[in-house]
mmCIF file of C-alpha atoms and ligand atoms in Angstrom:
data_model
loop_
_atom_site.group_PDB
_atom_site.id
_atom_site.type_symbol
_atom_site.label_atom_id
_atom_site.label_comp_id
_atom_site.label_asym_id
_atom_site.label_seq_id
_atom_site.Cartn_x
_atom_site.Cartn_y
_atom_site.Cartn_z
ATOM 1 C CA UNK A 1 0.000 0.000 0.000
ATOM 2 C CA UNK A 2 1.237 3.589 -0.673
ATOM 3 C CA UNK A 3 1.891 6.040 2.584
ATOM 4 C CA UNK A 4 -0.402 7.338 3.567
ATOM 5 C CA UNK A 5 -0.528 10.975 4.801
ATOM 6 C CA UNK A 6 1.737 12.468 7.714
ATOM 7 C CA UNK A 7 -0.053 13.656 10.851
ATOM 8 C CA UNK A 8 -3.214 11.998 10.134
ATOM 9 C CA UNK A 9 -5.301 11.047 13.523
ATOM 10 C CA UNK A 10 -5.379 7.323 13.435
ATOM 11 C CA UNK A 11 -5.752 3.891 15.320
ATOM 12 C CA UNK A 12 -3.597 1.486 14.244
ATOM 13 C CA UNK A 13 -5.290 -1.830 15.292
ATOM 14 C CA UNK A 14 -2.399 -4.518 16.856
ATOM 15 C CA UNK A 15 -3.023 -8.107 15.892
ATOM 16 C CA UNK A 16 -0.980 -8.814 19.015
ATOM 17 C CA UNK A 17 -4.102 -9.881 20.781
ATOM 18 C CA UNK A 18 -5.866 -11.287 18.292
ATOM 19 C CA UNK A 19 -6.420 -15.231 17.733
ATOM 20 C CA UNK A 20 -2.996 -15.970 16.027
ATOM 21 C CA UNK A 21 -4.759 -19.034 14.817
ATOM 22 C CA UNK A 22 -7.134 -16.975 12.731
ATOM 23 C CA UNK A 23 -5.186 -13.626 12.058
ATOM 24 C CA UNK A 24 -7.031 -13.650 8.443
ATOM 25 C CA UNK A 25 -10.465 -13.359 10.306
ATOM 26 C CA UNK A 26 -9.422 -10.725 12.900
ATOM 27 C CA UNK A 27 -8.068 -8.278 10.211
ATOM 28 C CA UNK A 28 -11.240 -8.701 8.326
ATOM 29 C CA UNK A 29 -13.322 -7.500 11.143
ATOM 30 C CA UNK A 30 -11.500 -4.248 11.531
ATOM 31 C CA UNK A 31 -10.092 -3.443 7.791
ATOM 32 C CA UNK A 32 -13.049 -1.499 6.778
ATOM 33 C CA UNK A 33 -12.575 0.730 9.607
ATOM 34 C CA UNK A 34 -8.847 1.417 9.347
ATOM 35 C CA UNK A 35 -5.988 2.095 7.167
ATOM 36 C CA UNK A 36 -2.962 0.916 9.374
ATOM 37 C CA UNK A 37 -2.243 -2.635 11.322
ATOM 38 C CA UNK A 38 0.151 -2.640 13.646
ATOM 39 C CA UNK A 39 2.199 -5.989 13.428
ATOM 40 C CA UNK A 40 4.339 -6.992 16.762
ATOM 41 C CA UNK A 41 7.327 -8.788 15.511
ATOM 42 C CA UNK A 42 9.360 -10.133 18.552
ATOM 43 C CA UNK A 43 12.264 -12.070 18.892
ATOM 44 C CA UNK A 44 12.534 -13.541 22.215
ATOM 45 C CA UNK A 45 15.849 -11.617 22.725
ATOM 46 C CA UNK A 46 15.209 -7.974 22.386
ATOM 47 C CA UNK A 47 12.316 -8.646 24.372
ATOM 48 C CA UNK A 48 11.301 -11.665 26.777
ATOM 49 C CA UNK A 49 8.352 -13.079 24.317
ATOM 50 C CA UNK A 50 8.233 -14.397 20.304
ATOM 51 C CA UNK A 51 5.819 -13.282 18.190
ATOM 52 C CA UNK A 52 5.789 -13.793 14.415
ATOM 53 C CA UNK A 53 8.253 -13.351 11.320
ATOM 54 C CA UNK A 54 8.516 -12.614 7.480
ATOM 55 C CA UNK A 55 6.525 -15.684 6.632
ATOM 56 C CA UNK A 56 3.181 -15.003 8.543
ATOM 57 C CA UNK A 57 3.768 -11.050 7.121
ATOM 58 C CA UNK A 58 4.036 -12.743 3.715
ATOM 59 C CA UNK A 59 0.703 -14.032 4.567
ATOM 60 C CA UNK A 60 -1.156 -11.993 5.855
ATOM 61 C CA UNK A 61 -0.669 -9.475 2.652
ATOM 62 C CA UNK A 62 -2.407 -12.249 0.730
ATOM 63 C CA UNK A 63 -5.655 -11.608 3.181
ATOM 64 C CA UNK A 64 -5.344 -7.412 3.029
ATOM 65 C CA UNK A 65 -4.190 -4.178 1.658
ATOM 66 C CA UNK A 66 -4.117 -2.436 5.027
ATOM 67 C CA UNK A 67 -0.470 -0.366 5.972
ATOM 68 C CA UNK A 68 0.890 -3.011 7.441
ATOM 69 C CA UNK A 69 3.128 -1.129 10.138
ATOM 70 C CA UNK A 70 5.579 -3.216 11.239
ATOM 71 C CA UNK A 71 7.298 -3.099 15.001
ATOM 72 C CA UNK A 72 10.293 -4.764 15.223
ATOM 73 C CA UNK A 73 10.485 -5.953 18.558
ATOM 74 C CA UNK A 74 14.440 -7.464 17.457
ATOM 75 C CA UNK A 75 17.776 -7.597 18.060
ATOM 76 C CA UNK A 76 19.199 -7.365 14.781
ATOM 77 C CA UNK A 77 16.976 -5.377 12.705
ATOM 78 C CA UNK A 78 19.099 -4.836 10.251
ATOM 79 C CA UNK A 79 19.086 -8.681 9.238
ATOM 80 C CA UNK A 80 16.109 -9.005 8.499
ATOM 81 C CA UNK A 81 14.677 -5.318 7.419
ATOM 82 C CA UNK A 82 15.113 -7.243 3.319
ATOM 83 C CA UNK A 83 12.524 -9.792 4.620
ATOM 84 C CA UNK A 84 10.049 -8.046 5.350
ATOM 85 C CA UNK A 85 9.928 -5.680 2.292
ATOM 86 C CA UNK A 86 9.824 -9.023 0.527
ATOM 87 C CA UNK A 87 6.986 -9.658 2.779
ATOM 88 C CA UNK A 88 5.032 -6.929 2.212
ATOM 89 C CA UNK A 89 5.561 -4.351 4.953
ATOM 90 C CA UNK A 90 5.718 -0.956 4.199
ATOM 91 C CA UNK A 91 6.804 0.195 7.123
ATOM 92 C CA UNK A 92 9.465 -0.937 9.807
ATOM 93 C CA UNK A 93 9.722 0.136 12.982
ATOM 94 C CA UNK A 94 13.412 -0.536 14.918
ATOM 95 C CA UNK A 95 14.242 0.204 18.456
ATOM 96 C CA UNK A 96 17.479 2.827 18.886
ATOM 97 C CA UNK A 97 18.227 0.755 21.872
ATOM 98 C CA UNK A 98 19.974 -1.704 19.614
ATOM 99 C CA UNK A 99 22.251 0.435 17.824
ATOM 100 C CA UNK A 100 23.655 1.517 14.348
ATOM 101 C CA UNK A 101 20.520 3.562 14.033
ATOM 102 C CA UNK A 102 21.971 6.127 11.181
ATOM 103 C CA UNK A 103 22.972 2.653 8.858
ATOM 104 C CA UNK A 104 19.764 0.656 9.809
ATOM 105 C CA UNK A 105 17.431 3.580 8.599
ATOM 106 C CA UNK A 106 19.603 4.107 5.490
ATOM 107 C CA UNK A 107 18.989 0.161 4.632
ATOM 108 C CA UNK A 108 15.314 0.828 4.993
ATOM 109 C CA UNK A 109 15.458 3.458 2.925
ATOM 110 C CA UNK A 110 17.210 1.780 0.150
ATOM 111 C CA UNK A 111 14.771 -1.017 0.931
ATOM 112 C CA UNK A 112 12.001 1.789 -0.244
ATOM 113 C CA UNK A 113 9.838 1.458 3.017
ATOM 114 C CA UNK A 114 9.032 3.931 5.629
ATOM 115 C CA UNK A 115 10.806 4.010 8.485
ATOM 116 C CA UNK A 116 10.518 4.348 12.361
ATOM 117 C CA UNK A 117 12.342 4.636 15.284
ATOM 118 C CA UNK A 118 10.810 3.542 18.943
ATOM 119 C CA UNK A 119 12.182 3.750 22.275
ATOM 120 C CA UNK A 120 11.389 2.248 25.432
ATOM 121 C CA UNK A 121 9.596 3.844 28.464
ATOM 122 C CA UNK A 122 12.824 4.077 30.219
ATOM 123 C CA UNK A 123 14.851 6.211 27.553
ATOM 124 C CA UNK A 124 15.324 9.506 27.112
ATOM 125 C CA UNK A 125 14.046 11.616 23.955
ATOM 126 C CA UNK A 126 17.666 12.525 23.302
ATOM 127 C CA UNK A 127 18.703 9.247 21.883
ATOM 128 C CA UNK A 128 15.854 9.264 19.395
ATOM 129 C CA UNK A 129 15.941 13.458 18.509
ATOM 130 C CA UNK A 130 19.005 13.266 16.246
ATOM 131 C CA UNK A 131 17.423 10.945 13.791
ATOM 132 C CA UNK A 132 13.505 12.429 13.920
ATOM 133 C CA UNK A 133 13.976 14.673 10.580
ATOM 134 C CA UNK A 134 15.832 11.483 8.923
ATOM 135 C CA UNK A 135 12.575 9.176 10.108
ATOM 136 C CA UNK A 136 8.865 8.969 9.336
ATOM 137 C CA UNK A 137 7.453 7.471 12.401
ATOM 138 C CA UNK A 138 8.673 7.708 16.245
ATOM 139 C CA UNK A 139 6.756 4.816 17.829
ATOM 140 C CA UNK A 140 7.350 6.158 22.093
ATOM 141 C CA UNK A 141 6.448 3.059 23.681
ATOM 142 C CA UNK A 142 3.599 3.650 26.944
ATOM 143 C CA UNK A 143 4.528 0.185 28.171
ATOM 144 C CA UNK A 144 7.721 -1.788 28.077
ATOM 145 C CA UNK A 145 7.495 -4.172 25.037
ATOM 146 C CA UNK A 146 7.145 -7.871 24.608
ATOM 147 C CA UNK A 147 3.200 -8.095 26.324
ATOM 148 C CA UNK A 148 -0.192 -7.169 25.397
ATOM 149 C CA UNK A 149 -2.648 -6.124 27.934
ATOM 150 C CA UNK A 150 -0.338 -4.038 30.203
ATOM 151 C CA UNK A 151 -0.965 -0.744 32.041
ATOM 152 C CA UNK A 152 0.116 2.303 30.084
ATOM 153 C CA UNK A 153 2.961 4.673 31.717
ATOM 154 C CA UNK A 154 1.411 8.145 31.674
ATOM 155 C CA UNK A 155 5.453 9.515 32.299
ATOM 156 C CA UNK A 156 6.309 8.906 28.682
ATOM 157 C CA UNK A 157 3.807 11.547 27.554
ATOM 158 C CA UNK A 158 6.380 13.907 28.119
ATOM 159 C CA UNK A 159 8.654 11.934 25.436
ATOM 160 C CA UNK A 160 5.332 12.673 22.912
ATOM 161 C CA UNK A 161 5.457 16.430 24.127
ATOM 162 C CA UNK A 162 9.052 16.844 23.407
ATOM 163 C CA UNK A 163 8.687 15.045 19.823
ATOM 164 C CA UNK A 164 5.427 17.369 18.875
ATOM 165 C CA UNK A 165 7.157 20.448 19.594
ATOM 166 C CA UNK A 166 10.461 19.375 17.710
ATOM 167 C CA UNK A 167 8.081 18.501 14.645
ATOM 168 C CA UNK A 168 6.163 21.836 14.814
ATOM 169 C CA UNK A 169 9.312 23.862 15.197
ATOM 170 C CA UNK A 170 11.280 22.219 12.485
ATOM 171 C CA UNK A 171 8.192 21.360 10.173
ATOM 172 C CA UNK A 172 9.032 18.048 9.937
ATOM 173 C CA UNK A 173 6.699 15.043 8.269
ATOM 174 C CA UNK A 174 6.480 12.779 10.849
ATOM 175 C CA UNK A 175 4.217 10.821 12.817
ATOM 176 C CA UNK A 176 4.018 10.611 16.301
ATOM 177 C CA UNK A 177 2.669 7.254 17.109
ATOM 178 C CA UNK A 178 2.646 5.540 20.907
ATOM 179 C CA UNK A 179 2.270 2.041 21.795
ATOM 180 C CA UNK A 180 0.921 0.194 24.622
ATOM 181 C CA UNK A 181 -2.019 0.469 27.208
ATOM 182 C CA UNK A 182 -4.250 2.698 24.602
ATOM 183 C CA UNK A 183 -7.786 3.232 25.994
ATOM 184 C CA UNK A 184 -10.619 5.077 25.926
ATOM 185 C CA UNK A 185 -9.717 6.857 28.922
ATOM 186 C CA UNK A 186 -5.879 6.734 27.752
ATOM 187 C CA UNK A 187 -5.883 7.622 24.099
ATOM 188 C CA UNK A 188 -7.331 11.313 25.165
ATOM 189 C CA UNK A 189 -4.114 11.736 27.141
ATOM 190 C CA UNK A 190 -1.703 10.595 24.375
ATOM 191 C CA UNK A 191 -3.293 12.614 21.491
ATOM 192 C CA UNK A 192 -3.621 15.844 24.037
ATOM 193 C CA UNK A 193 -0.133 15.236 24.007
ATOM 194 C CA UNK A 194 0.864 15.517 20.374
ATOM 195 C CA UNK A 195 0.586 11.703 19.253
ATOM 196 C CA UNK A 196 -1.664 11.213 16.029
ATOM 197 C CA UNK A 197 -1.452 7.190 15.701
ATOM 198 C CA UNK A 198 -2.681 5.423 18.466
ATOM 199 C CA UNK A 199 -1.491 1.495 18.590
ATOM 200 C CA UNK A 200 -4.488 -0.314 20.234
ATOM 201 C CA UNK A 201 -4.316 -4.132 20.718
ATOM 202 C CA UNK A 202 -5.967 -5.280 23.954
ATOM 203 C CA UNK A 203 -8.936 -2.698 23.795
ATOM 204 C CA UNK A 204 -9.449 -3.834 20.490
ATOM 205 C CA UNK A 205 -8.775 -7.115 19.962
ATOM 206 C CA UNK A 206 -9.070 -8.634 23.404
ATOM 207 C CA UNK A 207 -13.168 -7.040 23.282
ATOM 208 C CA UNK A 208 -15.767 -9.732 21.929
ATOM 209 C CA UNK A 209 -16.714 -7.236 19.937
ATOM 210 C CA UNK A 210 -13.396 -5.519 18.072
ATOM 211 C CA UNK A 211 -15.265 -3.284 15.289
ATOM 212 C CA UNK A 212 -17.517 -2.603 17.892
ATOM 213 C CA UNK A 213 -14.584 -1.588 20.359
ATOM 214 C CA UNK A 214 -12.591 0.633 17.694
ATOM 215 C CA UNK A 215 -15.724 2.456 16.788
ATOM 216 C CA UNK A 216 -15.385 3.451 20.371
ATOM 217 C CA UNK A 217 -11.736 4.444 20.370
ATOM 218 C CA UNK A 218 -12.212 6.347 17.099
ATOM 219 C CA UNK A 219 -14.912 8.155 18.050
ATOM 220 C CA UNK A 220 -13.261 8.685 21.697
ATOM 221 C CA UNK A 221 -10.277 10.607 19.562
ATOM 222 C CA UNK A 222 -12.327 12.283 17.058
ATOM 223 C CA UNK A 223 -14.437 14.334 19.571
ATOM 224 C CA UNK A 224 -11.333 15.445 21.516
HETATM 225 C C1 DX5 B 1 3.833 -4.402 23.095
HETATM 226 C C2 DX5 B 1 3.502 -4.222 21.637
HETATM 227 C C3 DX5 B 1 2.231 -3.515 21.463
HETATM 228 C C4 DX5 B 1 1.044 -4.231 22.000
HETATM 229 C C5 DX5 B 1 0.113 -3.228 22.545
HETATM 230 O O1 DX5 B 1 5.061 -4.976 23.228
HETATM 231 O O2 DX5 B 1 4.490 -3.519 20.971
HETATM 232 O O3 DX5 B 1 2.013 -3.157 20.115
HETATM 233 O O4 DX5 B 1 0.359 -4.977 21.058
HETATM 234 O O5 DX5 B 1 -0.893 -3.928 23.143
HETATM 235 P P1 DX5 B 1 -1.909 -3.252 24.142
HETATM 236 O O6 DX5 B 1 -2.697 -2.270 23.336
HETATM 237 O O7 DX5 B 1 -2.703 -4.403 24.580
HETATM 238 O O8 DX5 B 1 -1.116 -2.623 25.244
HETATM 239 ZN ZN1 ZN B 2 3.926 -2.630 18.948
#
């Protein structure tokens, strides 16, 4: 799928919590609704859980045209960024906590995919500020990664303030997005503070009703 617009307002729907053994269903309950999925690659290193890889991203396309956003939750990004263009992602996410962040963007690039950088809870905007006019996405992460279903940490709104005013300032084209613990009562807080994509998997997926619970979140953000 093309990119999509910069600064656009938008859920991005994580299949983290969906039923892996039907990941074709879940996406067709929500894809009318959306325009980005949020895919949680993880690689039992970089963070204490595994997730899923190229091959299940190579499938997946076959059931949708959605964004297919992808946050790798890895080690050695870099390895495996060729994969997953091969895939069909069009966007990769990387963590700056595992290093060569200038070279791993530039691959990406080459790769012709969007690009973002995320950082943990625990890190401070200066590691990530360098790179935000050379990125498309910042993913700040509101819980620390590797599990759905946890609490969101309101402290890293401040990371999302500092990024927002860096973007106005410099007029960059970049997209704020945070990750982790996204609510109704939590997304209001995130977008206040200058995020415009809003990862959601437990409020969504983990709901029997997920187009029924994103309707919600939408229309939570959209009346802010
Ligand atoms: C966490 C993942 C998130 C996760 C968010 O490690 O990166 O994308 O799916 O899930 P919720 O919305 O349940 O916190
Ligand atoms: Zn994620």
């Amino acid at each position: 799928m093309a990119a999509s617009d910069f600064g656009a307002l938008r859920i991005a729907p994580s299949i983290l919590s969906a039923d892996f053994g039907d990941l074709g269903s879940a996406i067709g309950l929500i894809s009318s609704q959306v325009e980005w999925l949020h895919v949680d690659v993880m690689d039992g290193h970089f963070v204490p859980n595994i997730t899923i890889g190229p091959p299940v991203v190579k499938s997946l396309r076959q059931h949708s045209d959605l964004f297919f956003d992808c946050h790798l939750m890895i080690s050695e990004p870099w390895r495996y960024l060729e994969d997953f263009k091969k895939a069909g992602a069009d966007s990769c996410t990387f963590h700056v906590e595992v290093g060569r962040t200038a070279e791993t963007i530039q691959l990406a690039r080459d790769l012709g995919m969007r690009v973002g950088l995320s950082l943990n809870p625990d890190k401070s905007f200066a590691l990530v500020e360098p790179f935000l006019s050379q990125i498309d996405v910042l993913l700040v992460m509101s819980v620390f990664p590797g599990f759905g279903g946890q609490s969101f940490i309101p402290e890293v709104l401040e990371t999302v303030e500092k990024a927002r005013a860096v973007v106005v300032r410099d007029g960059l084209n970049l997209d704020i997005e945070i990750d982790g613990g996204i609510d109704v009562t939590t997304a209001p807080l995130a977008v206040k503070a200058g995020a415009n994509v809003l990862v959601a998997g437990n409020a969504i997926f983990g709901k029997s009703d997920p187009a029924a619970a994103l309707r919600d979140l939408q229309a939570t953000v959209a009346s802010l």
